[in-house]
mmCIF file of C-alpha atoms in Angstrom:
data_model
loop_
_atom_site.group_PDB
_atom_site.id
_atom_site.type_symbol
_atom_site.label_atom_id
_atom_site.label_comp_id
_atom_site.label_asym_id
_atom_site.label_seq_id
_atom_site.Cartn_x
_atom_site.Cartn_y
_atom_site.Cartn_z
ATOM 1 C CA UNK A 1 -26.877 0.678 18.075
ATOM 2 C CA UNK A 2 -23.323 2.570 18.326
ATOM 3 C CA UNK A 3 -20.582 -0.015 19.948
ATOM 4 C CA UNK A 4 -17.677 0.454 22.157
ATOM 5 C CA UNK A 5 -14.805 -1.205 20.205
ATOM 6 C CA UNK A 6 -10.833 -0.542 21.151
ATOM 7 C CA UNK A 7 -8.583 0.921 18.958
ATOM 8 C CA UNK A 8 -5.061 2.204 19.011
ATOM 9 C CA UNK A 9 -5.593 6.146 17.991
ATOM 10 C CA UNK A 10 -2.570 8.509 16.986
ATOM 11 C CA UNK A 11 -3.292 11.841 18.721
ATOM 12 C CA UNK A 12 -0.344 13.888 16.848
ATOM 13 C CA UNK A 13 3.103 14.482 14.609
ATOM 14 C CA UNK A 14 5.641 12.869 16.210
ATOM 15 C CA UNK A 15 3.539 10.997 19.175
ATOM 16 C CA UNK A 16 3.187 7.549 18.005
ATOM 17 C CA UNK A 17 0.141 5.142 18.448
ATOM 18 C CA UNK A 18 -1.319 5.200 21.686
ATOM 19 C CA UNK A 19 -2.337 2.152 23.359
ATOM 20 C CA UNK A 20 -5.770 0.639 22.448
ATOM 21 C CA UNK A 21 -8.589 2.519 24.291
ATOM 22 C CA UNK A 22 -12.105 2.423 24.106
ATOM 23 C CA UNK A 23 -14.313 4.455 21.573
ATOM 24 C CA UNK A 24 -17.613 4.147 19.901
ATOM 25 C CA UNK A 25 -18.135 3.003 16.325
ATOM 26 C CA UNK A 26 -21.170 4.190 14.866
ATOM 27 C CA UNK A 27 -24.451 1.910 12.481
ATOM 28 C CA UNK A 28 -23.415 1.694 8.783
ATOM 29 C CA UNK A 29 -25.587 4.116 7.006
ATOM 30 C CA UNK A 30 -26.523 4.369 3.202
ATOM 31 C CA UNK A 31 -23.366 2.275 1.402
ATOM 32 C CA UNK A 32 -21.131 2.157 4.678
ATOM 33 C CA UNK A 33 -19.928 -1.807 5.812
ATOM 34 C CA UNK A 34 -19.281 -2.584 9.369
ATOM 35 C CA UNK A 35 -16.383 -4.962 9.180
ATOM 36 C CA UNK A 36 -15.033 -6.989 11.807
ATOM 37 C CA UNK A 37 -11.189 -6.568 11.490
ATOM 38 C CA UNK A 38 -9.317 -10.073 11.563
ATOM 39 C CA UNK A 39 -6.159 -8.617 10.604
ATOM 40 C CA UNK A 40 -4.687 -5.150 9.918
ATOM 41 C CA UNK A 41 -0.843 -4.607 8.085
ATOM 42 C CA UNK A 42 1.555 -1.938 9.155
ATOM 43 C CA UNK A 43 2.331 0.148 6.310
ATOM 44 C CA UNK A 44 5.355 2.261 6.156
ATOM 45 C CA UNK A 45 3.355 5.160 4.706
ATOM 46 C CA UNK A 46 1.127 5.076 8.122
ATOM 47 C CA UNK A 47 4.130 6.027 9.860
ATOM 48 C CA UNK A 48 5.419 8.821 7.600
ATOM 49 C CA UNK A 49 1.452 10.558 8.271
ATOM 50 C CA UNK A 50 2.614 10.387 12.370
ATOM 51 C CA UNK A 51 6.248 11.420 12.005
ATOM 52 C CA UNK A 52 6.452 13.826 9.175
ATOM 53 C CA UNK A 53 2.396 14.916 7.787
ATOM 54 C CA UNK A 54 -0.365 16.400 9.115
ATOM 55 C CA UNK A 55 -1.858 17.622 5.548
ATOM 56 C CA UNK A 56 -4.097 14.410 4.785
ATOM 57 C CA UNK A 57 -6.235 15.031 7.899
ATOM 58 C CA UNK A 58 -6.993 16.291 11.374
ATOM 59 C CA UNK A 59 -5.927 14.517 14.582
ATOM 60 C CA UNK A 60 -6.766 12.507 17.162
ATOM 61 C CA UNK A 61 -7.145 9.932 14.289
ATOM 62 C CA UNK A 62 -7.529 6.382 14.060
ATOM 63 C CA UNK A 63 -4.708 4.874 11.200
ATOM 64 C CA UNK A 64 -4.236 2.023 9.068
ATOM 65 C CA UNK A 65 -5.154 0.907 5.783
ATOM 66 C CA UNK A 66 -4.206 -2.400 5.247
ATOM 67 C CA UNK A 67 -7.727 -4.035 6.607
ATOM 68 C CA UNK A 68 -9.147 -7.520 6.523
ATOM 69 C CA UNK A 69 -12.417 -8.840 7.870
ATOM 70 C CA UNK A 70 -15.557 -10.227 7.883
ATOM 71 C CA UNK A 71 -18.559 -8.064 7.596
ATOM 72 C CA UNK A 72 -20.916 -7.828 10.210
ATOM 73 C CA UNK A 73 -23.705 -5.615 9.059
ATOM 74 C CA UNK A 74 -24.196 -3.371 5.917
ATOM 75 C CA UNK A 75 -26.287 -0.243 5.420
ATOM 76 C CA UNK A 76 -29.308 0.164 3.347
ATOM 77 C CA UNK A 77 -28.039 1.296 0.297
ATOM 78 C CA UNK A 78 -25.413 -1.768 0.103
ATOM 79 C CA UNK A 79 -25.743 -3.706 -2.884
ATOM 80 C CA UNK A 80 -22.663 -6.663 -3.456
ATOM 81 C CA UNK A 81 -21.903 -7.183 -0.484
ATOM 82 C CA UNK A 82 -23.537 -9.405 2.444
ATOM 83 C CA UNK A 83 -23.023 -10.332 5.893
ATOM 84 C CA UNK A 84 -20.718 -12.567 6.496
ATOM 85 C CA UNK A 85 -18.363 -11.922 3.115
ATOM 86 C CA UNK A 86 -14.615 -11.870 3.610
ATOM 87 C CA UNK A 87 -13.411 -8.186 2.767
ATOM 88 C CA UNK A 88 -10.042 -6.590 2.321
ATOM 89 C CA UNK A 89 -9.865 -2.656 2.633
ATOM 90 C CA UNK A 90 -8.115 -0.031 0.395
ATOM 91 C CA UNK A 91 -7.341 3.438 0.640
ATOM 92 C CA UNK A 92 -8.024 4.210 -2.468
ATOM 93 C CA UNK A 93 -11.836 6.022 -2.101
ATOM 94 C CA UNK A 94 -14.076 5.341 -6.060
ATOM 95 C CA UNK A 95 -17.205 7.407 -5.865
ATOM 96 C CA UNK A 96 -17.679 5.472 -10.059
ATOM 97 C CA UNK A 97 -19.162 7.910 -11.736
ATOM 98 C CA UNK A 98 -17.257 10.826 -12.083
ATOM 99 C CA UNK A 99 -15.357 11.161 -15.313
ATOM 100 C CA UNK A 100 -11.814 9.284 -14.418
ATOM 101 C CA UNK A 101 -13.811 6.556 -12.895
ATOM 102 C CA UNK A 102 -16.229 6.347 -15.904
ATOM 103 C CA UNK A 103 -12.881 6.313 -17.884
ATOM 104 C CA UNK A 104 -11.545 3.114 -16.261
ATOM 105 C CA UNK A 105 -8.909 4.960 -13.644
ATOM 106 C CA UNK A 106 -11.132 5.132 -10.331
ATOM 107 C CA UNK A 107 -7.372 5.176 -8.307
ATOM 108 C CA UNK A 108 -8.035 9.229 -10.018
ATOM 109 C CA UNK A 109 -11.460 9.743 -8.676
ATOM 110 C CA UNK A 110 -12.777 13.097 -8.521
ATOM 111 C CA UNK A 111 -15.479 12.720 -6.067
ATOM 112 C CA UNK A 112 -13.369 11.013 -3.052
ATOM 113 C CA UNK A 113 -15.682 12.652 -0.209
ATOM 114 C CA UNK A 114 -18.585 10.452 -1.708
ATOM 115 C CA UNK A 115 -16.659 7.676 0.360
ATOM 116 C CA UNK A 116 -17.025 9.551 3.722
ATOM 117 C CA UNK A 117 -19.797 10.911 5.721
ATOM 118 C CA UNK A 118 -20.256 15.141 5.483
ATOM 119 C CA UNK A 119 -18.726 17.642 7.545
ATOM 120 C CA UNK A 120 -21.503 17.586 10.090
ATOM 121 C CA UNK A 121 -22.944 14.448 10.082
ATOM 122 C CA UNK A 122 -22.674 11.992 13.023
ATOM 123 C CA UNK A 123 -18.528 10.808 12.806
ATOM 124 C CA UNK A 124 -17.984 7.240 12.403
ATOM 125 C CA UNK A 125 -15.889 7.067 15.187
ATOM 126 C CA UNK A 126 -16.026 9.351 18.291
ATOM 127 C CA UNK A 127 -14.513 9.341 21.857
ATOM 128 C CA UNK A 128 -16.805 8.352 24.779
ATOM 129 C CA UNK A 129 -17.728 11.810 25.481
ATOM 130 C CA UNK A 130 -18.797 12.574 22.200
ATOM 131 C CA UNK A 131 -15.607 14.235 20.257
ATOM 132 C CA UNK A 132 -15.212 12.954 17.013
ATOM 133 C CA UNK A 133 -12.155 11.146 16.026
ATOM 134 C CA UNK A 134 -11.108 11.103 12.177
ATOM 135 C CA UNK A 135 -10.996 7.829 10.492
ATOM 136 C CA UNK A 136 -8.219 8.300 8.341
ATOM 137 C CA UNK A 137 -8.476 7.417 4.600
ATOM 138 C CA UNK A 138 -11.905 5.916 5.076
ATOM 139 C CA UNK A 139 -10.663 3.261 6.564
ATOM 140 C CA UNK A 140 -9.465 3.201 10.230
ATOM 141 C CA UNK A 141 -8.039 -0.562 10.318
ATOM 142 C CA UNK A 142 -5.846 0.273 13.463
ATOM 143 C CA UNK A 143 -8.666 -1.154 15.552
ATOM 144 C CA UNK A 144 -11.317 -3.830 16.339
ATOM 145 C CA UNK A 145 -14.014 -2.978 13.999
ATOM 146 C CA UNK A 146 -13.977 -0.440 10.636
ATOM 147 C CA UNK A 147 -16.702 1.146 9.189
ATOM 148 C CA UNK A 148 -15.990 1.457 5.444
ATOM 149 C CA UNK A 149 -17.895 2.660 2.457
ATOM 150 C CA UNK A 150 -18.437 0.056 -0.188
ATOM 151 C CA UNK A 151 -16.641 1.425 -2.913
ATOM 152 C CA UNK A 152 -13.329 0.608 -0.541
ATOM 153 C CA UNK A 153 -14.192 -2.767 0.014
ATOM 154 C CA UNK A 154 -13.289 -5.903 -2.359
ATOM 155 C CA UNK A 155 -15.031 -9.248 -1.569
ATOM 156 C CA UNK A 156 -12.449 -12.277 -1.543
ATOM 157 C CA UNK A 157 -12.272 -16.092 -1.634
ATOM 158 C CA UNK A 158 -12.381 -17.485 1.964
ATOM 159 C CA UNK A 159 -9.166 -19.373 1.699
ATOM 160 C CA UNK A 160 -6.772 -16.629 1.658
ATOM 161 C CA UNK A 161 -5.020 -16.504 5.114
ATOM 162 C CA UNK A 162 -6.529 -13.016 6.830
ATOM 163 C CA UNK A 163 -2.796 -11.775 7.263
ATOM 164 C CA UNK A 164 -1.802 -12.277 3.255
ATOM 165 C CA UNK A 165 -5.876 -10.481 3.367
ATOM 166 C CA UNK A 166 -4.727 -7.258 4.724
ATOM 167 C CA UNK A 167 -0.952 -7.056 2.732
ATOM 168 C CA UNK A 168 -3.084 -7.824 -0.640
ATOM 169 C CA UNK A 169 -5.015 -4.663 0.261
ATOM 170 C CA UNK A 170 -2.218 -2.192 -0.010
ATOM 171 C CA UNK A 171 1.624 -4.007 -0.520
ATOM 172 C CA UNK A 172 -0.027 -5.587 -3.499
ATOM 173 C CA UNK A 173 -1.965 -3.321 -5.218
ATOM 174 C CA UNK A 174 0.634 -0.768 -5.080
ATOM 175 C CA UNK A 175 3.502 -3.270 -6.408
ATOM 176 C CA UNK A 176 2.278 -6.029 -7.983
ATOM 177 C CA UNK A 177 -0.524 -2.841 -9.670
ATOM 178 C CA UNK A 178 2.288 -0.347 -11.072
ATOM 179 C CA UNK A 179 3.730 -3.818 -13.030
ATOM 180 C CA UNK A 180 0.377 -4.836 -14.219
ATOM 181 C CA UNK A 181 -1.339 -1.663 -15.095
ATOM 182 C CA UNK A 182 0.529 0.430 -15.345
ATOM 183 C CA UNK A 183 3.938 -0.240 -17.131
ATOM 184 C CA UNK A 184 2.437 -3.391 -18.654
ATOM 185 C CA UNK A 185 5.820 -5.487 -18.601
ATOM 186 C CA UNK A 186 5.828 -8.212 -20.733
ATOM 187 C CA UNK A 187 7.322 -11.565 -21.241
ATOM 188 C CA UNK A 188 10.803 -11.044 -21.644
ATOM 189 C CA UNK A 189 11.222 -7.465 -20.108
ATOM 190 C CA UNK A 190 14.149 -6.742 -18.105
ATOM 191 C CA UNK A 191 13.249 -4.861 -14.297
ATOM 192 C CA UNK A 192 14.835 -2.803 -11.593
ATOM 193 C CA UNK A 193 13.151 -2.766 -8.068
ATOM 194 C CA UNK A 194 15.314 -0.336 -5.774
ATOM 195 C CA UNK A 195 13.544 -0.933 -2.503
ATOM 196 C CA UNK A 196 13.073 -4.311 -1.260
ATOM 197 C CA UNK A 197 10.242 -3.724 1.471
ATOM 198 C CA UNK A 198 6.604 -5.188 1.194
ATOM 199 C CA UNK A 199 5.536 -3.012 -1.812
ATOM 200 C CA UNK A 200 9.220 -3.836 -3.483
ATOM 201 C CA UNK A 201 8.778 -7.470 -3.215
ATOM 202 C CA UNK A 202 5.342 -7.225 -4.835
ATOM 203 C CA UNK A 203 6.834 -5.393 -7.388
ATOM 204 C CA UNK A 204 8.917 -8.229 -7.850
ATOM 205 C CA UNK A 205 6.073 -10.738 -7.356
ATOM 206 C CA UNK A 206 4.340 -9.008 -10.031
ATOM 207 C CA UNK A 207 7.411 -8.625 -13.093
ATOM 208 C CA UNK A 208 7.866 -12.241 -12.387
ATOM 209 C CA UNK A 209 4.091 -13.362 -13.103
ATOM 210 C CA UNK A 210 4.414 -10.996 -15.845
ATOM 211 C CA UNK A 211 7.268 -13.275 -17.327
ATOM 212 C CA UNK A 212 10.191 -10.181 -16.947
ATOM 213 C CA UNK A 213 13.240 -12.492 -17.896
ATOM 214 C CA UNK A 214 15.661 -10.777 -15.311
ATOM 215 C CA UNK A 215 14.239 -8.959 -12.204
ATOM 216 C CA UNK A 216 17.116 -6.957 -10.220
ATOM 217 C CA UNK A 217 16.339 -6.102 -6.677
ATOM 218 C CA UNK A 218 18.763 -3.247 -5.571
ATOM 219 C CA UNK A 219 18.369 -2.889 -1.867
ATOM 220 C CA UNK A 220 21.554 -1.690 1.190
ATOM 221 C CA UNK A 221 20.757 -4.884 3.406
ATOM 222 C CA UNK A 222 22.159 -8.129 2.025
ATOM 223 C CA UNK A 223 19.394 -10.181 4.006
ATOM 224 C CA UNK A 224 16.568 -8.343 2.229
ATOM 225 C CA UNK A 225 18.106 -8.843 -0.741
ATOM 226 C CA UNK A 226 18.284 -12.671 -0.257
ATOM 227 C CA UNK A 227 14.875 -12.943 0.762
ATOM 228 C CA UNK A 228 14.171 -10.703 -2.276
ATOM 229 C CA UNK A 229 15.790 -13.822 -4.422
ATOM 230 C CA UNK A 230 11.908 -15.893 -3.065
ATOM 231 C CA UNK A 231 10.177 -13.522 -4.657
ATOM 232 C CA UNK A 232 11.170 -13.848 -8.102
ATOM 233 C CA UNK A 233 14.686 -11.733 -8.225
ATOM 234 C CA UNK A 234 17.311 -13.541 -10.407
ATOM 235 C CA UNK A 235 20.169 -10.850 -9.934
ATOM 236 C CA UNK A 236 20.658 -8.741 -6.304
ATOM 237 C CA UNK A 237 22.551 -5.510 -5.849
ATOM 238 C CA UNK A 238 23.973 -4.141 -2.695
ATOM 239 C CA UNK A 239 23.983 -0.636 -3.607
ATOM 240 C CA UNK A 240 26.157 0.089 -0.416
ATOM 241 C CA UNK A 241 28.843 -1.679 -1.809
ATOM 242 C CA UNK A 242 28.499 -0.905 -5.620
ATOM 243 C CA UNK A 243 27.218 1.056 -8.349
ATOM 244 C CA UNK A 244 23.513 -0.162 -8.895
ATOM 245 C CA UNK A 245 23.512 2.439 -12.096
ATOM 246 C CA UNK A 246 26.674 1.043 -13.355
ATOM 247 C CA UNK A 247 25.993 -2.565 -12.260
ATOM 248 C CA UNK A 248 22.398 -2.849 -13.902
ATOM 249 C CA UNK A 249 23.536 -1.241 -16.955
ATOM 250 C CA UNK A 250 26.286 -4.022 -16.870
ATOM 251 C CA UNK A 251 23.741 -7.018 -16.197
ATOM 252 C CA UNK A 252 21.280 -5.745 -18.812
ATOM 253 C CA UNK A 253 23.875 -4.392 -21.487
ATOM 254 C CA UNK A 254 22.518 -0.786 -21.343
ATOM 255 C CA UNK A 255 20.052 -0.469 -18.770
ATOM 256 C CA UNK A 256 16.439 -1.733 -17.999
ATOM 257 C CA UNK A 257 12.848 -1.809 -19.754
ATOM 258 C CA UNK A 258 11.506 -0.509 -16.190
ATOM 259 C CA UNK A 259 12.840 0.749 -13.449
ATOM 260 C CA UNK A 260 10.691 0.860 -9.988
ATOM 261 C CA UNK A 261 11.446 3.032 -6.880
ATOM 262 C CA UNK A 262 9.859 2.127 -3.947
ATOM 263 C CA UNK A 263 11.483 4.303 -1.133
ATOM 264 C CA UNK A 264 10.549 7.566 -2.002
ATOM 265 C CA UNK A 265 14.469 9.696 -2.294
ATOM 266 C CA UNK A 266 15.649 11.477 -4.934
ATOM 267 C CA UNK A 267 18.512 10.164 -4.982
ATOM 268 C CA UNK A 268 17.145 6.869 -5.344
ATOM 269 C CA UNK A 269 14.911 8.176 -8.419
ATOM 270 C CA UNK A 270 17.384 9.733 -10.126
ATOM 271 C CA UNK A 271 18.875 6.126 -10.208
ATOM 272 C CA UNK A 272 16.412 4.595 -11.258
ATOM 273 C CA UNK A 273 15.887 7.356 -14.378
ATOM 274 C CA UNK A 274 19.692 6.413 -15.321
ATOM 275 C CA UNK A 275 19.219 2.850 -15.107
ATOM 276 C CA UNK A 276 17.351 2.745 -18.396
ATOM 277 C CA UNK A 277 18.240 1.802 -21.496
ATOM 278 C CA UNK A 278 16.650 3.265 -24.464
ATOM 279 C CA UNK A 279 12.970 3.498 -24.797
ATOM 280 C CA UNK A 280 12.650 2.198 -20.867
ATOM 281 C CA UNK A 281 10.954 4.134 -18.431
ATOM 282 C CA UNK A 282 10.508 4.942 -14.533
ATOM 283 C CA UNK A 283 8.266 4.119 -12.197
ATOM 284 C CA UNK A 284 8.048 6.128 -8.846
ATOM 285 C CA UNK A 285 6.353 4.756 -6.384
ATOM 286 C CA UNK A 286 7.960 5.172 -3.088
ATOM 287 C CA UNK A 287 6.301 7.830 -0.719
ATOM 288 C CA UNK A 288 8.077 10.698 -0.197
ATOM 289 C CA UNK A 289 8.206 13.499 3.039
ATOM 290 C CA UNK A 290 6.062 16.224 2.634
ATOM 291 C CA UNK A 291 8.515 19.251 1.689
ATOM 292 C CA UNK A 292 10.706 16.989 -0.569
ATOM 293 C CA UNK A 293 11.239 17.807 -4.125
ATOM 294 C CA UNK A 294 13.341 15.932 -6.814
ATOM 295 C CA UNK A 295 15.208 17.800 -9.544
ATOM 296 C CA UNK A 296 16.210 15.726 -12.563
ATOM 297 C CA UNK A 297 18.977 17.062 -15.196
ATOM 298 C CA UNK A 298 17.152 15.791 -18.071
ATOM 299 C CA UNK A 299 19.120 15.779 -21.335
ATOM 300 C CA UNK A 300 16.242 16.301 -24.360
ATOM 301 C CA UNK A 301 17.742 13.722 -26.323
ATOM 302 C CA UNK A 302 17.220 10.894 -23.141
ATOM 303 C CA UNK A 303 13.099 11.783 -24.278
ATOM 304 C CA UNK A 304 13.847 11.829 -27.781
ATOM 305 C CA UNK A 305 16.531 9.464 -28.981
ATOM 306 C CA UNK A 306 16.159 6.963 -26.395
ATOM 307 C CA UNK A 307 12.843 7.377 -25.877
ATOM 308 C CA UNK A 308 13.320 7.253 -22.111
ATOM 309 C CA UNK A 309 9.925 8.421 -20.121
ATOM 310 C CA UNK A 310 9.296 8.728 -15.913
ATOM 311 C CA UNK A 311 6.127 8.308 -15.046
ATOM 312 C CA UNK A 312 4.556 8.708 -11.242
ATOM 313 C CA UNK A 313 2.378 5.776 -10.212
ATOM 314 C CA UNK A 314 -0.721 6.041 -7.590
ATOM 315 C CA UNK A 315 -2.051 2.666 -5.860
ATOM 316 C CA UNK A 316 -0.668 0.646 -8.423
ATOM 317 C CA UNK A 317 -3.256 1.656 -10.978
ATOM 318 C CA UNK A 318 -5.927 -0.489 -9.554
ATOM 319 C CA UNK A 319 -9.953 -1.276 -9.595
ATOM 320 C CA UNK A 320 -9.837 -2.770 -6.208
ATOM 321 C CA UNK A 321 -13.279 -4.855 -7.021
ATOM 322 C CA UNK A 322 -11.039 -6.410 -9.794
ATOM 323 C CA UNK A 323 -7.531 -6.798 -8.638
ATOM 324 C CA UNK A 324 -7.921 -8.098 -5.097
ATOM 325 C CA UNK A 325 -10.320 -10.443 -5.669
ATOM 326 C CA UNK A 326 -8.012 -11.446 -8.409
ATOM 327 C CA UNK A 327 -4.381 -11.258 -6.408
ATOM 328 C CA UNK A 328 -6.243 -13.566 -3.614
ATOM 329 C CA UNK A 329 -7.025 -16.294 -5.708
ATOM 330 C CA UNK A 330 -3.531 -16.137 -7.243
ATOM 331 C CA UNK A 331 -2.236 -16.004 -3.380
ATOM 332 C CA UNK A 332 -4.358 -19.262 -2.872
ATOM 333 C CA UNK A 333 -3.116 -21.245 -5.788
ATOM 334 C CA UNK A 334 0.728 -20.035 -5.139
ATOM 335 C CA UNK A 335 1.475 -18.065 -8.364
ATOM 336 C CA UNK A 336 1.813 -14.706 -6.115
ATOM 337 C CA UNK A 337 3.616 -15.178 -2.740
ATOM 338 C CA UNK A 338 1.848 -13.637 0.083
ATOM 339 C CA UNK A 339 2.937 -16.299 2.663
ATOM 340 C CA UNK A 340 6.715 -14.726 2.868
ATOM 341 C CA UNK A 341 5.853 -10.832 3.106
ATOM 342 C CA UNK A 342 4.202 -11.492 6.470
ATOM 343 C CA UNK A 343 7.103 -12.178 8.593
ATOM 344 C CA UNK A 344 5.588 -11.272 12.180
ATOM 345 C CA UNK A 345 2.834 -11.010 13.885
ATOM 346 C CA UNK A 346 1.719 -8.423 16.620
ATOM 347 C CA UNK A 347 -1.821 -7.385 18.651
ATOM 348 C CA UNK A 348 -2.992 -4.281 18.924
ATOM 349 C CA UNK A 349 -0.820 -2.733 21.448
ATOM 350 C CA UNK A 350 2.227 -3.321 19.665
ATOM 351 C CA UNK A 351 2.301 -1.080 16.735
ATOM 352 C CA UNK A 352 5.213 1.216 17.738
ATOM 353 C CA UNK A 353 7.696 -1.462 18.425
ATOM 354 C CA UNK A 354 6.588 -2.786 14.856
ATOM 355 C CA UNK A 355 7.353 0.084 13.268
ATOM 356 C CA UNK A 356 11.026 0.625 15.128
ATOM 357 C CA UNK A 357 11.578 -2.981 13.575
ATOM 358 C CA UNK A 358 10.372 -2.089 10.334
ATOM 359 C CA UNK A 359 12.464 1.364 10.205
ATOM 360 C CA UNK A 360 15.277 -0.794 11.232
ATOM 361 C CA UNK A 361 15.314 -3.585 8.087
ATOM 362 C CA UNK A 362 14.258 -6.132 11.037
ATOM 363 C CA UNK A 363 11.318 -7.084 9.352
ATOM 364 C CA UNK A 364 8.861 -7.094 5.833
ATOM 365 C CA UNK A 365 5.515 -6.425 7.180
ATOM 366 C CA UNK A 366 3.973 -6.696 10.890
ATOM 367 C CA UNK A 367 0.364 -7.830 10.695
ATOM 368 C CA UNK A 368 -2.069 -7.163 13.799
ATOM 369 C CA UNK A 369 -4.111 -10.304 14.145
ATOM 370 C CA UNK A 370 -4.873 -9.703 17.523
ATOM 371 C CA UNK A 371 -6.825 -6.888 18.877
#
């Protein structure tokens, strides 16, 4: 039967998260989970779909994607995952047969919808009364259950704390992913992470399990570039108070392998284009506002003679049944540090304050372990 769970639901652009209400939650049907959410991360992109974008989908809606739970009941046509199974969430919707996914790049997929009930079925969520409310990206982790296709779901060792759970889910993927997969930095590499948030510091996480030999984190708040330095950085720069083009090109003797941006400006990835040295590339990764557009003055022999390339980066690159399963056990045993991006902890009613704190450098990631 349908159950009343509370969730906090964002009814607009520009009107925040409303406090946590009632609403229904419908059965799993064919490969749809019902997970019991145990924690749920504050991403900053969740914030940019209330303030600035209303293109992804229709409002009311219930938000976040950075879930973690335990799964309560599975429909019929659910095959790898039981009751009882510790899940994390992504985003990223694998239907895994279309031709990308068949390919080995499901973050591409083709068929998306497959991961969401039809335009006329009964809604996964719905007010009270009936109205449906849209479960954004699939996933819906802004409350105290989630119903969430298979495909979105990875299943995880039970020792990973529930709060590192939920970061894994997106922070990780996205960071720790674009290193991994999709630049493939090797031992000895040289890096540039401009952007020291949660998805920066898994970048950093991730060029220093890859064996980069220097890591620069480039950030304009001197205590997020110190706790940057736990992460893996060996060299900081406060680009407030210096050149970070000049500077890295100083600490590197020409510029970097790779550069990652992880804000989302174009003045930031224009940076991190003339940060390279010859035959590096860049890595954008950052989310930007809807109507923004990035012009780069791109001298022909940068592609040719140095063999420079810039190269956009979606979810890190990532088969979620793969990678988190595989970032959760390296969580566990200490080689990737989860523990530190978590620096606060909030229920369910909290969520705007969070995200003033997060806007404001004041914190990594807020976690909702508390609904």
């Amino acid at each position: 039967m349908p159950q009343k769970i509370k969730a906090s639901i964002a009814y607009g652009i520009g009107k925040g998260f409303a406090q946590p209400e009632e609403i229904i939650i419908d059965d799993p049907k064919g490969a749809e989970v019902l997970v019991d959410v145990q924690a749920s991360g504050l991403c900053h992109s969740d914030l940019h779909l209330v303030e600035d974008d209303d293109q992804f989908f229709p409002f009311p809606a219930v938000i976040g994607h950075e879930v973690a739970g335990i799964v309560e009941a599975v429909g019929p046509e659910v095959s790898g995952i039981k009751v009882g199974d510790h899940v994390v969430a992504s985003l990223e919707q694998v239907c895994g047969h279309c031709a990308n996914c068949l390919k080995g790049q499901p973050q591409s997929c083709m068929q998306q919808q497959e991961c969401v009930r039809a335009e006329g079925d009964t809604p996964r969520l719905s007010f009270p009364d009936g109205r449906p409310i849209t479960q954004a990206f699939g996933t819906g982790g802004f409350a105290e259950k989630a119903l969430i296709h298979e495909n979105q779901l990875a299943v995880v060792n039970n020792e990973v704390p529930w709060d590192q759970a939920a970061c894994i889910g997106c922070a990780t993927i996205t960071g720790a992913g674009a290193v991994i997969n999709t630049a493939h930095v090797r031992p000895g590499d040289t890096v540039a992470v401009i952007g020291t948030g949660g998805i920066g510091l898994n970048i950093i996480s991730g060029a220093r399990i890859c064996g980069a030999k220097k890591i620069i984190a480039i950030d304009l708040l001197d205590n997020k570039l110190e706790f940057a330095k736990k992460f893996g950085a060996t060299d900081v720069i406060n680009s407030k108070n210096e050149d970070p083009v000049a500077k890295v090109r100083e600490l590197t003797d020409g510029g970097v392998d790779q550069a990652f941006e992880a804000i989302g400006l174009r003045s930031t990835m224009k940076q991190a284009w003339d940060m390279l040295g010859v035959g590096g590339t860049a890595y954008p990764i950052g989310l930007t506002k809807p109507d923004a557009t990035v012009e780069l003055e791109i001298n022909p022999a940068d592609l040719l003679v140095h063999q420079r390339g810039f190269k956009g980066v979606w979810m890190g690159s990532t088969n979620i049944k793969h990678d988190i399963p595989m970032y959760a056990d390296l969580a566990v045993d200490g080689r990737l540090n989860m523990k530190d991006i978590v620096t606060q902890h909030i229920n369910l009613s909290q969520i705007d304050e969070a995200y003033k704190q997060l806007v404001a450098g004041e914190v990594i990631r807020s976690v909702i372990t508390e609904f």
